[in-house]
PDB file of C-alpha atoms in Angstrom:
ATOM      1  CA  MET B   1      87.628  37.759   8.397  1.00  0.00           C
ATOM      2  CA  LEU B   2      87.977  38.665  11.929  1.00  0.00           C
ATOM      3  CA  PRO B   3      91.396  39.229  13.521  1.00  0.00           C
ATOM      4  CA  ASP B   4      92.905  36.747  15.687  1.00  0.00           C
ATOM      5  CA  LYS B   5      91.667  37.050  19.308  1.00  0.00           C
ATOM      6  CA  SER B   6      95.003  38.533  20.449  1.00  0.00           C
ATOM      7  CA  ASP B   7      94.318  41.518  18.037  1.00  0.00           C
ATOM      8  CA  LEU B   8      90.466  41.535  18.333  1.00  0.00           C
ATOM      9  CA  THR B   9      88.527  44.568  20.024  1.00  0.00           C
ATOM     10  CA  ILE B  10      84.952  44.144  21.073  1.00  0.00           C
ATOM     11  CA  CYS B  11      82.798  47.218  21.804  1.00  0.00           C
ATOM     12  CA  PHE B  12      79.782  46.591  24.135  1.00  0.00           C
ATOM     13  CA  ALA B  13      77.157  49.498  23.689  1.00  0.00           C
ATOM     14  CA  HIS B  14      74.264  49.656  25.952  1.00  0.00           C
ATOM     15  CA  SER B  15      73.064  52.218  28.499  1.00  0.00           C
ATOM     16  CA  ALA B  16      72.395  49.563  31.193  1.00  0.00           C
ATOM     17  CA  TYR B  17      73.237  46.010  30.365  1.00  0.00           C
ATOM     18  CA  ARG B  18      76.446  44.736  32.034  1.00  0.00           C
ATOM     19  CA  LEU B  19      77.415  42.591  28.935  1.00  0.00           C
ATOM     20  CA  ALA B  20      81.220  43.197  29.465  1.00  0.00           C
ATOM     21  CA  ASP B  21      80.851  41.722  33.066  1.00  0.00           C
ATOM     22  CA  GLU B  22      79.207  38.625  31.640  1.00  0.00           C
ATOM     23  CA  TYR B  23      81.810  38.330  28.853  1.00  0.00           C
ATOM     24  CA  ARG B  24      84.705  38.491  31.346  1.00  0.00           C
ATOM     25  CA  SER B  25      83.045  35.879  33.553  1.00  0.00           C
ATOM     26  CA  ARG B  26      83.408  33.223  30.735  1.00  0.00           C
ATOM     27  CA  GLY B  27      87.046  33.630  30.849  1.00  0.00           C
ATOM     28  CA  GLU B  28      87.184  35.330  27.520  1.00  0.00           C
ATOM     29  CA  THR B  29      90.371  37.518  27.080  1.00  0.00           C
ATOM     30  CA  ALA B  30      89.767  39.497  23.939  1.00  0.00           C
ATOM     31  CA  ARG B  31      90.253  43.205  24.441  1.00  0.00           C
ATOM     32  CA  HIS B  32      86.966  44.746  24.922  1.00  0.00           C
ATOM     33  CA  LEU B  33      85.492  48.275  25.939  1.00  0.00           C
ATOM     34  CA  GLU B  34      81.915  49.372  27.204  1.00  0.00           C
ATOM     35  CA  VAL B  35      80.145  52.355  26.390  1.00  0.00           C
ATOM     36  CA  ARG B  36      77.137  53.776  28.028  1.00  0.00           C
ATOM     37  CA  THR B  37      75.884  56.666  25.690  1.00  0.00           C
ATOM     38  CA  LEU B  38      75.512  57.288  21.991  1.00  0.00           C
ATOM     39  CA  ASP B  39      78.034  59.890  22.046  1.00  0.00           C
ATOM     40  CA  GLU B  40      80.668  57.540  23.491  1.00  0.00           C
ATOM     41  CA  LEU B  41      79.947  54.913  20.942  1.00  0.00           C
ATOM     42  CA  GLY B  42      80.432  57.596  18.165  1.00  0.00           C
ATOM     43  CA  GLU B  43      83.685  58.495  19.606  1.00  0.00           C
ATOM     44  CA  ARG B  44      85.167  54.993  20.096  1.00  0.00           C
ATOM     45  CA  ILE B  45      83.585  52.900  17.386  1.00  0.00           C
ATOM     46  CA  GLY B  46      86.633  53.243  15.300  1.00  0.00           C
ATOM     47  CA  GLU B  47      88.548  51.041  17.669  1.00  0.00           C
ATOM     48  CA  ALA B  48      86.151  48.087  17.274  1.00  0.00           C
ATOM     49  CA  ASP B  49      86.300  44.881  15.158  1.00  0.00           C
ATOM     50  CA  VAL B  50      83.002  43.888  16.707  1.00  0.00           C
ATOM     51  CA  VAL B  51      80.079  45.898  18.198  1.00  0.00           C
ATOM     52  CA  VAL B  52      77.466  44.488  20.452  1.00  0.00           C
ATOM     53  CA  VAL B  53      74.664  46.994  20.239  1.00  0.00           C
ATOM     54  CA  SER B  54      70.951  47.733  19.445  1.00  0.00           C
ATOM     55  CA  GLY B  55      69.429  51.101  20.246  1.00  0.00           C
ATOM     56  CA  PHE B  56      72.709  53.215  19.998  1.00  0.00           C
ATOM     57  CA  TRP B  57      73.339  52.054  16.392  1.00  0.00           C
ATOM     58  CA  ARG B  58      73.384  54.625  13.786  1.00  0.00           C
ATOM     59  CA  ASN B  59      74.092  53.632  10.057  1.00  0.00           C
ATOM     60  CA  ALA B  60      76.373  56.715   9.786  1.00  0.00           C
ATOM     61  CA  PHE B  61      78.939  55.039  12.168  1.00  0.00           C
ATOM     62  CA  VAL B  62      80.006  52.915   9.388  1.00  0.00           C
ATOM     63  CA  GLU B  63      82.053  55.636   7.913  1.00  0.00           C
ATOM     64  CA  ARG B  64      83.830  55.897  11.405  1.00  0.00           C
ATOM     65  CA  ALA B  65      84.447  52.150  11.751  1.00  0.00           C
ATOM     66  CA  PRO B  66      87.268  51.099   9.228  1.00  0.00           C
ATOM     67  CA  ARG B  67      88.087  47.931  11.411  1.00  0.00           C
ATOM     68  CA  LEU B  68      84.291  46.904  11.901  1.00  0.00           C
ATOM     69  CA  ARG B  69      83.524  43.356  10.668  1.00  0.00           C
ATOM     70  CA  PHE B  70      80.712  42.019  12.747  1.00  0.00           C
ATOM     71  CA  ILE B  71      77.669  43.491  14.545  1.00  0.00           C
ATOM     72  CA  GLN B  72      75.963  41.275  17.169  1.00  0.00           C
ATOM     73  CA  SER B  73      72.427  42.919  17.700  1.00  0.00           C
ATOM     74  CA  ILE B  74      71.177  42.942  21.264  1.00  0.00           C
ATOM     75  CA  SER B  75      67.734  42.886  20.015  1.00  0.00           C
ATOM     76  CA  ALA B  76      65.798  40.441  18.028  1.00  0.00           C
ATOM     77  CA  GLY B  77      64.539  43.455  15.681  1.00  0.00           C
ATOM     78  CA  THR B  78      67.204  44.529  13.128  1.00  0.00           C
ATOM     79  CA  ASP B  79      65.256  47.169  11.247  1.00  0.00           C
ATOM     80  CA  GLN B  80      67.741  49.908  12.332  1.00  0.00           C
ATOM     81  CA  TYR B  81      70.548  48.517  10.237  1.00  0.00           C
ATOM     82  CA  ASP B  82      70.938  49.368   6.760  1.00  0.00           C
ATOM     83  CA  ARG B  83      71.537  45.904   5.137  1.00  0.00           C
ATOM     84  CA  ALA B  84      72.767  47.279   1.840  1.00  0.00           C
ATOM     85  CA  LEU B  85      75.319  49.494   3.381  1.00  0.00           C
ATOM     86  CA  LEU B  86      76.673  46.585   5.596  1.00  0.00           C
ATOM     87  CA  ARG B  87      76.839  44.127   2.737  1.00  0.00           C
ATOM     88  CA  GLU B  88      78.842  46.836   0.708  1.00  0.00           C
ATOM     89  CA  LYS B  89      81.250  47.410   3.641  1.00  0.00           C
ATOM     90  CA  ARG B  90      81.401  43.487   4.124  1.00  0.00           C
ATOM     91  CA  ILE B  91      80.116  43.799   7.792  1.00  0.00           C
ATOM     92  CA  ARG B  92      78.345  40.674   9.072  1.00  0.00           C
ATOM     93  CA  LEU B  93      75.157  41.031  11.059  1.00  0.00           C
ATOM     94  CA  ALA B  94      73.408  38.689  13.542  1.00  0.00           C
ATOM     95  CA  SER B  95      70.188  39.243  15.554  1.00  0.00           C
ATOM     96  CA  ALA B  96      69.270  38.236  19.159  1.00  0.00           C
ATOM     97  CA  GLN B  97      66.314  36.332  18.001  1.00  0.00           C
ATOM     98  CA  GLY B  98      65.386  33.822  20.605  1.00  0.00           C
ATOM     99  CA  ALA B  99      67.340  35.391  23.456  1.00  0.00           C
ATOM    100  CA  ASN B 100      64.264  37.158  24.728  1.00  0.00           C
ATOM    101  CA  GLU B 101      61.471  35.111  23.388  1.00  0.00           C
ATOM    102  CA  ARG B 102      60.313  33.684  26.766  1.00  0.00           C
ATOM    103  CA  ALA B 103      60.486  37.216  28.311  1.00  0.00           C
ATOM    104  CA  VAL B 104      58.577  38.962  25.672  1.00  0.00           C
ATOM    105  CA  ALA B 105      55.776  36.476  25.496  1.00  0.00           C
ATOM    106  CA  GLU B 106      55.347  36.394  29.244  1.00  0.00           C
ATOM    107  CA  HIS B 107      55.378  40.099  29.164  1.00  0.00           C
ATOM    108  CA  ALA B 108      52.633  40.225  26.615  1.00  0.00           C
ATOM    109  CA  MET B 109      50.563  37.866  28.854  1.00  0.00           C
ATOM    110  CA  SER B 110      51.251  39.929  31.706  1.00  0.00           C
ATOM    111  CA  LEU B 111      49.728  43.116  30.027  1.00  0.00           C
ATOM    112  CA  ILE B 112      46.760  40.995  28.984  1.00  0.00           C
ATOM    113  CA  LEU B 113      46.338  39.943  32.653  1.00  0.00           C
ATOM    114  CA  ALA B 114      46.927  43.327  34.200  1.00  0.00           C
ATOM    115  CA  LEU B 115      44.223  44.984  31.765  1.00  0.00           C
ATOM    116  CA  THR B 116      41.821  41.930  32.429  1.00  0.00           C
ATOM    117  CA  ARG B 117      42.131  41.996  36.092  1.00  0.00           C
ATOM    118  CA  GLN B 118      42.408  45.851  36.463  1.00  0.00           C
ATOM    119  CA  LEU B 119      45.606  45.648  38.189  1.00  0.00           C
ATOM    120  CA  HIS B 120      46.814  49.118  37.018  1.00  0.00           C
ATOM    121  CA  LEU B 121      43.628  50.481  38.690  1.00  0.00           C
ATOM    122  CA  ALA B 122      44.294  48.486  41.838  1.00  0.00           C
ATOM    123  CA  ARG B 123      47.801  49.948  42.023  1.00  0.00           C
ATOM    124  CA  ASP B 124      46.293  53.426  41.519  1.00  0.00           C
ATOM    125  CA  ASN B 125      43.980  52.835  44.333  1.00  0.00           C
ATOM    126  CA  GLN B 126      46.762  51.424  46.557  1.00  0.00           C
ATOM    127  CA  ARG B 127      48.796  54.533  46.030  1.00  0.00           C
ATOM    128  CA  ASN B 128      45.918  56.548  47.189  1.00  0.00           C
ATOM    129  CA  GLY B 129      44.816  54.418  49.994  1.00  0.00           C
ATOM    130  CA  ALA B 130      41.478  53.681  48.582  1.00  0.00           C
ATOM    131  CA  TRP B 131      39.674  50.505  49.083  1.00  0.00           C
ATOM    132  CA  ARG B 132      37.445  49.937  45.925  1.00  0.00           C
ATOM    133  CA  GLY B 133      34.035  48.640  46.523  1.00  0.00           C
ATOM    134  CA  MET B 134      32.192  45.938  44.739  1.00  0.00           C
ATOM    135  CA  ILE B 135      30.927  46.822  41.346  1.00  0.00           C
ATOM    136  CA  GLY B 136      27.246  46.604  40.487  1.00  0.00           C
ATOM    137  CA  ASP B 137      27.611  46.940  36.746  1.00  0.00           C
ATOM    138  CA  PRO B 138      28.954  43.500  35.275  1.00  0.00           C
ATOM    139  CA  ASN B 139      30.391  45.146  32.358  1.00  0.00           C
ATOM    140  CA  ALA B 140      32.684  47.221  34.469  1.00  0.00           C
ATOM    141  CA  ARG B 141      34.099  44.189  36.393  1.00  0.00           C
ATOM    142  CA  GLU B 142      37.286  42.281  35.879  1.00  0.00           C
ATOM    143  CA  LYS B 143      37.068  39.761  33.195  1.00  0.00           C
ATOM    144  CA  GLU B 144      38.055  36.177  32.836  1.00  0.00           C
ATOM    145  CA  LEU B 145      40.562  34.835  30.050  1.00  0.00           C
ATOM    146  CA  GLY B 146      38.838  31.308  29.635  1.00  0.00           C
ATOM    147  CA  GLY B 147      36.614  31.236  26.543  1.00  0.00           C
ATOM    148  CA  SER B 148      37.957  34.414  25.212  1.00  0.00           C
ATOM    149  CA  THR B 149      39.848  34.848  21.710  1.00  0.00           C
ATOM    150  CA  LEU B 150      43.435  35.966  21.433  1.00  0.00           C
ATOM    151  CA  LEU B 151      44.582  36.977  18.064  1.00  0.00           C
ATOM    152  CA  VAL B 152      48.313  36.904  17.658  1.00  0.00           C
ATOM    153  CA  TYR B 153      49.878  38.748  14.634  1.00  0.00           C
ATOM    154  CA  GLY B 154      53.308  37.069  14.022  1.00  0.00           C
ATOM    155  CA  LEU B 155      53.668  33.477  14.890  1.00  0.00           C
ATOM    156  CA  GLY B 156      57.507  33.415  15.075  1.00  0.00           C
ATOM    157  CA  ARG B 157      59.121  32.429  18.410  1.00  0.00           C
ATOM    158  CA  ILE B 158      57.456  35.046  20.623  1.00  0.00           C
ATOM    159  CA  GLY B 159      54.152  34.657  19.008  1.00  0.00           C
ATOM    160  CA  SER B 160      54.142  31.014  19.320  1.00  0.00           C
ATOM    161  CA  ARG B 161      55.090  31.042  22.867  1.00  0.00           C
ATOM    162  CA  LEU B 162      52.452  33.684  23.620  1.00  0.00           C
ATOM    163  CA  ALA B 163      49.875  31.430  21.804  1.00  0.00           C
ATOM    164  CA  ALA B 164      50.859  28.570  23.937  1.00  0.00           C
ATOM    165  CA  LEU B 165      50.393  30.678  27.050  1.00  0.00           C
ATOM    166  CA  GLY B 166      46.977  31.763  25.749  1.00  0.00           C
ATOM    167  CA  ARG B 167      45.899  28.249  25.350  1.00  0.00           C
ATOM    168  CA  ALA B 168      46.986  27.399  28.993  1.00  0.00           C
ATOM    169  CA  PHE B 169      44.459  30.031  30.118  1.00  0.00           C
ATOM    170  CA  GLY B 170      41.617  28.420  28.223  1.00  0.00           C
ATOM    171  CA  MET B 171      41.748  31.004  25.376  1.00  0.00           C
ATOM    172  CA  LYS B 172      40.923  30.267  21.835  1.00  0.00           C
ATOM    173  CA  VAL B 173      44.068  31.455  19.825  1.00  0.00           C
ATOM    174  CA  VAL B 174      43.908  32.712  16.148  1.00  0.00           C
ATOM    175  CA  GLY B 175      47.284  33.294  14.547  1.00  0.00           C
ATOM    176  CA  VAL B 176      48.263  35.405  11.642  1.00  0.00           C
ATOM    177  CA  LYS B 177      51.334  34.131   9.739  1.00  0.00           C
ATOM    178  CA  ARG B 178      52.745  34.916   6.316  1.00  0.00           C
ATOM    179  CA  SER B 179      52.917  30.941   5.651  1.00  0.00           C
ATOM    180  CA  PRO B 180      49.645  29.509   7.422  1.00  0.00           C
ATOM    181  CA  GLN B 181      50.496  26.006   6.311  1.00  0.00           C
ATOM    182  CA  SER B 182      53.787  26.154   8.444  1.00  0.00           C
ATOM    183  CA  ALA B 183      51.906  27.040  11.601  1.00  0.00           C
ATOM    184  CA  SER B 184      52.601  24.801  14.611  1.00  0.00           C
ATOM    185  CA  ASP B 185      50.361  23.409  17.408  1.00  0.00           C
ATOM    186  CA  PRO B 186      49.779  26.336  19.868  1.00  0.00           C
ATOM    187  CA  VAL B 187      47.033  27.757  17.622  1.00  0.00           C
ATOM    188  CA  ASP B 188      43.546  26.763  17.083  1.00  0.00           C
ATOM    189  CA  GLU B 189      43.356  28.658  13.840  1.00  0.00           C
ATOM    190  CA  VAL B 190      45.914  30.361  11.508  1.00  0.00           C
ATOM    191  CA  VAL B 191      45.268  32.847   8.635  1.00  0.00           C
ATOM    192  CA  ALA B 192      47.273  34.801   6.185  1.00  0.00           C
ATOM    193  CA  PRO B 193      48.086  38.440   6.678  1.00  0.00           C
ATOM    194  CA  ASP B 194      45.499  39.390   4.083  1.00  0.00           C
ATOM    195  CA  CYS B 195      42.656  37.853   6.185  1.00  0.00           C
ATOM    196  CA  PHE B 196      43.676  39.894   9.262  1.00  0.00           C
ATOM    197  CA  LEU B 197      40.863  42.494   8.809  1.00  0.00           C
ATOM    198  CA  GLU B 198      38.298  39.567   8.690  1.00  0.00           C
ATOM    199  CA  VAL B 199      39.300  37.914  11.881  1.00  0.00           C
ATOM    200  CA  LEU B 200      39.740  41.165  13.824  1.00  0.00           C
ATOM    201  CA  PRO B 201      36.159  41.430  14.919  1.00  0.00           C
ATOM    202  CA  ARG B 202      36.365  38.008  16.714  1.00  0.00           C
ATOM    203  CA  ALA B 203      39.232  38.854  18.890  1.00  0.00           C
ATOM    204  CA  ASP B 204      38.980  39.888  22.505  1.00  0.00           C
ATOM    205  CA  TYR B 205      42.698  40.635  22.568  1.00  0.00           C
ATOM    206  CA  VAL B 206      44.968  41.552  19.631  1.00  0.00           C
ATOM    207  CA  ALA B 207      48.680  40.852  20.391  1.00  0.00           C
ATOM    208  CA  LEU B 208      51.245  42.243  17.927  1.00  0.00           C
ATOM    209  CA  THR B 209      54.490  40.030  18.126  1.00  0.00           C
ATOM    210  CA  CYS B 210      55.715  40.708  14.418  1.00  0.00           C
ATOM    211  CA  PRO B 211      58.945  42.278  13.334  1.00  0.00           C
ATOM    212  CA  LEU B 212      58.749  45.815  11.935  1.00  0.00           C
ATOM    213  CA  THR B 213      58.805  45.399   8.013  1.00  0.00           C
ATOM    214  CA  PRO B 214      57.414  47.396   5.034  1.00  0.00           C
ATOM    215  CA  GLU B 215      54.434  45.137   5.175  1.00  0.00           C
ATOM    216  CA  THR B 216      53.884  45.547   9.057  1.00  0.00           C
ATOM    217  CA  GLU B 217      54.649  49.351   9.388  1.00  0.00           C
ATOM    218  CA  GLY B 218      51.441  51.035  10.146  1.00  0.00           C
ATOM    219  CA  LEU B 219      49.600  47.595  10.440  1.00  0.00           C
ATOM    220  CA  ILE B 220      47.104  48.769  13.009  1.00  0.00           C
ATOM    221  CA  GLY B 221      45.241  51.855  11.704  1.00  0.00           C
ATOM    222  CA  GLU B 222      41.747  53.408  11.421  1.00  0.00           C
ATOM    223  CA  ALA B 223      40.152  50.534   9.590  1.00  0.00           C
ATOM    224  CA  GLN B 224      41.788  47.876  11.854  1.00  0.00           C
ATOM    225  CA  LEU B 225      40.812  49.571  15.151  1.00  0.00           C
ATOM    226  CA  ALA B 226      37.109  50.120  13.752  1.00  0.00           C
ATOM    227  CA  ALA B 227      36.910  46.389  13.095  1.00  0.00           C
ATOM    228  CA  MET B 228      37.976  45.524  16.569  1.00  0.00           C
ATOM    229  CA  LYS B 229      35.133  45.009  19.378  1.00  0.00           C
ATOM    230  CA  PRO B 230      34.644  47.988  21.542  1.00  0.00           C
ATOM    231  CA  SER B 231      35.471  45.468  24.371  1.00  0.00           C
ATOM    232  CA  ALA B 232      38.776  44.355  22.890  1.00  0.00           C
ATOM    233  CA  TYR B 233      42.316  45.271  23.876  1.00  0.00           C
ATOM    234  CA  LEU B 234      45.313  46.098  21.921  1.00  0.00           C
ATOM    235  CA  ILE B 235      48.723  44.601  23.156  1.00  0.00           C
ATOM    236  CA  ASN B 236      52.041  45.771  21.384  1.00  0.00           C
ATOM    237  CA  VAL B 237      55.193  44.125  22.082  1.00  0.00           C
ATOM    238  CA  ALA B 238      56.434  44.571  18.543  1.00  0.00           C
ATOM    239  CA  ARG B 239      57.828  47.905  17.418  1.00  0.00           C
ATOM    240  CA  GLY B 240      56.134  51.220  17.839  1.00  0.00           C
ATOM    241  CA  ARG B 241      55.722  51.968  14.163  1.00  0.00           C
ATOM    242  CA  VAL B 242      53.561  48.852  13.613  1.00  0.00           C
ATOM    243  CA  VAL B 243      50.754  50.947  15.287  1.00  0.00           C
ATOM    244  CA  GLN B 244      49.557  54.216  13.867  1.00  0.00           C
ATOM    245  CA  GLU B 245      49.419  56.141  17.035  1.00  0.00           C
ATOM    246  CA  ALA B 246      46.857  58.974  16.020  1.00  0.00           C
ATOM    247  CA  PRO B 247      44.007  56.399  15.252  1.00  0.00           C
ATOM    248  CA  LEU B 248      44.892  54.554  18.314  1.00  0.00           C
ATOM    249  CA  LEU B 249      44.689  57.701  20.591  1.00  0.00           C
ATOM    250  CA  LYS B 250      41.110  58.377  18.970  1.00  0.00           C
ATOM    251  CA  ALA B 251      40.080  54.815  19.519  1.00  0.00           C
ATOM    252  CA  LEU B 252      41.052  55.041  23.154  1.00  0.00           C
ATOM    253  CA  ARG B 253      39.417  58.295  23.668  1.00  0.00           C
ATOM    254  CA  ASP B 254      36.095  57.488  21.841  1.00  0.00           C
ATOM    255  CA  GLY B 255      35.674  54.047  23.320  1.00  0.00           C
ATOM    256  CA  GLY B 256      36.434  52.229  19.946  1.00  0.00           C
ATOM    257  CA  ILE B 257      38.438  49.796  21.967  1.00  0.00           C
ATOM    258  CA  ALA B 258      38.463  48.909  25.716  1.00  0.00           C
ATOM    259  CA  GLY B 259      42.190  49.634  26.159  1.00  0.00           C
ATOM    260  CA  ALA B 260      45.746  48.880  25.320  1.00  0.00           C
ATOM    261  CA  GLY B 261      48.889  47.372  26.888  1.00  0.00           C
ATOM    262  CA  LEU B 262      51.894  49.228  25.127  1.00  0.00           C
ATOM    263  CA  ASP B 263      55.524  48.398  25.489  1.00  0.00           C
ATOM    264  CA  THR B 264      56.822  50.429  22.371  1.00  0.00           C
ATOM    265  CA  PHE B 265      56.029  53.704  20.866  1.00  0.00           C
ATOM    266  CA  HIS B 266      57.213  55.854  17.729  1.00  0.00           C
ATOM    267  CA  GLN B 267      59.208  58.168  20.107  1.00  0.00           C
ATOM    268  CA  GLU B 268      61.165  56.564  22.945  1.00  0.00           C
ATOM    269  CA  PRO B 269      61.477  57.494  25.721  1.00  0.00           C
ATOM    270  CA  LEU B 270      57.764  58.444  25.605  1.00  0.00           C
ATOM    271  CA  PRO B 271      57.593  62.195  26.065  1.00  0.00           C
ATOM    272  CA  PRO B 272      56.178  63.451  29.315  1.00  0.00           C
ATOM    273  CA  ASP B 273      53.609  65.346  27.433  1.00  0.00           C
ATOM    274  CA  SER B 274      52.495  62.390  25.514  1.00  0.00           C
ATOM    275  CA  PRO B 275      48.551  61.811  25.621  1.00  0.00           C
ATOM    276  CA  PHE B 276      49.152  58.126  26.303  1.00  0.00           C
ATOM    277  CA  TRP B 277      50.154  58.692  29.846  1.00  0.00           C
ATOM    278  CA  GLY B 278      46.668  60.133  30.780  1.00  0.00           C
ATOM    279  CA  PHE B 279      44.481  57.105  29.923  1.00  0.00           C
ATOM    280  CA  ASP B 280      43.210  54.893  32.800  1.00  0.00           C
ATOM    281  CA  ASN B 281      42.640  52.073  30.175  1.00  0.00           C
ATOM    282  CA  VAL B 282      46.339  51.932  29.072  1.00  0.00           C
ATOM    283  CA  VAL B 283      49.219  50.016  30.614  1.00  0.00           C
ATOM    284  CA  ILE B 284      52.488  51.468  29.554  1.00  0.00           C
ATOM    285  CA  THR B 285      55.958  49.735  29.896  1.00  0.00           C
ATOM    286  CA  PRO B 286      59.174  51.485  28.721  1.00  0.00           C
ATOM    287  CA  HIS B 287      60.220  49.032  25.908  1.00  0.00           C
ATOM    288  CA  THR B 288      61.165  46.430  28.596  1.00  0.00           C
ATOM    289  CA  ALA B 289      59.282  43.365  27.283  1.00  0.00           C
ATOM    290  CA  GLY B 290      62.590  41.634  26.563  1.00  0.00           C
ATOM    291  CA  GLU B 291      64.268  42.732  29.724  1.00  0.00           C
ATOM    292  CA  THR B 292      65.204  39.795  32.011  1.00  0.00           C
ATOM    293  CA  GLN B 293      67.817  38.774  34.550  1.00  0.00           C
ATOM    294  CA  LEU B 294      69.252  36.412  32.043  1.00  0.00           C
ATOM    295  CA  TYR B 295      69.453  38.823  29.157  1.00  0.00           C
ATOM    296  CA  GLU B 296      73.196  39.172  29.402  1.00  0.00           C
ATOM    297  CA  ARG B 297      73.883  35.593  29.489  1.00  0.00           C
ATOM    298  CA  ASN B 298      71.783  34.957  26.343  1.00  0.00           C
ATOM    299  CA  ILE B 299      73.309  37.710  24.440  1.00  0.00           C
ATOM    300  CA  ILE B 300      76.841  36.687  25.303  1.00  0.00           C
ATOM    301  CA  ASP B 301      76.063  32.993  24.476  1.00  0.00           C
ATOM    302  CA  LEU B 302      75.210  34.225  20.902  1.00  0.00           C
ATOM    303  CA  LEU B 303      78.404  36.474  20.724  1.00  0.00           C
ATOM    304  CA  VAL B 304      80.708  33.820  21.714  1.00  0.00           C
ATOM    305  CA  GLU B 305      79.051  31.240  19.227  1.00  0.00           C
ATOM    306  CA  ASN B 306      79.105  33.712  16.453  1.00  0.00           C
ATOM    307  CA  LEU B 307      82.820  34.783  17.037  1.00  0.00           C
ATOM    308  CA  ALA B 308      83.848  31.190  17.199  1.00  0.00           C
ATOM    309  CA  ARG B 309      82.263  30.404  13.741  1.00  0.00           C
ATOM    310  CA  LEU B 310      83.595  33.539  12.296  1.00  0.00           C
ATOM    311  CA  HIS B 311      87.161  32.681  13.400  1.00  0.00           C
ATOM    312  CA  ARG B 312      86.666  29.108  11.834  1.00  0.00           C
ATOM    313  CA  GLY B 313      85.844  30.908   8.667  1.00  0.00           C
ATOM    314  CA  GLU B 314      82.224  29.681   8.660  1.00  0.00           C
ATOM    315  CA  MET B 315      79.664  31.680   6.511  1.00  0.00           C
ATOM    316  CA  GLU B 316      76.662  30.689   8.582  1.00  0.00           C
ATOM    317  CA  LEU B 317      75.796  32.509  11.747  1.00  0.00           C
ATOM    318  CA  LYS B 318      73.477  31.916  14.621  1.00  0.00           C
ATOM    319  CA  ASN B 319      70.563  34.247  13.769  1.00  0.00           C
ATOM    320  CA  GLY B 320      72.599  35.449  10.822  1.00  0.00           C
ATOM    321  CA  ILE B 321      71.088  38.388   8.836  1.00  0.00           C
ATOM    322  CA  ILE B 322      74.099  39.227   6.644  1.00  0.00           C
TER     323      ILE B 322
END
């Protein structure tokens, strides 16, 4: 059980988001603190009954946090939390699923459009003051999305919204879902994960919108990349470890695929010497697919709702994990 509001302490932990400002704007009066670094969180987590966190979380913090009773994740992904440990310590956990579904789906579509219309190359030309001439080789020109095939791996909220966007652009959408029979309208076709390799050769764009699980870790490897068309693009707005980076680098170097739009990587921030920076056929964004002007509002909506449920003694949390 949480302490009463008069005794409650909430710790907001993020390097940039102004979660405490949004919390105060609601007229909420519980004591709260805001930390901007991993070290600060480690120093002050012992004061907190509730932590609102994502990338800063370390499971070792549990031993420093005797008061901790609830974690509101800032992200939809919760693979960083040791669920068995949290259950043992009777710490509840809820995800931010749905808080950024529109943003991530739109970001994935933006990566598709940027690669299709060569906007990244246009920006490079703009920086260099170079007016690119018309292209004689049809295969080197910009593409059109209408009539192409979008393969979406993971038909949760983000994947379903991306599928709907693809359909709006006239694309044929094939979805991969653990329970194909429960798929909704935005897809033209849905298959189970064990059919993924079979449908890959049909795709012009392969978008990863799945959570990181033991089943999806390393999902895209040498065999999957070899099955893709040389003209196809890979879009990753899931987790970095869903993609095996060495085979992807080889496919990009050797022309195994046409290019990639990547928002996540194994190591973040992406090191300055990473070979990914050097590819003209790659668009990189710094794990910002879910970032939006409305994000603080969406997270605090979840937090306030879940705190109210916990104070009422309810067991079911919104987006509850534990």
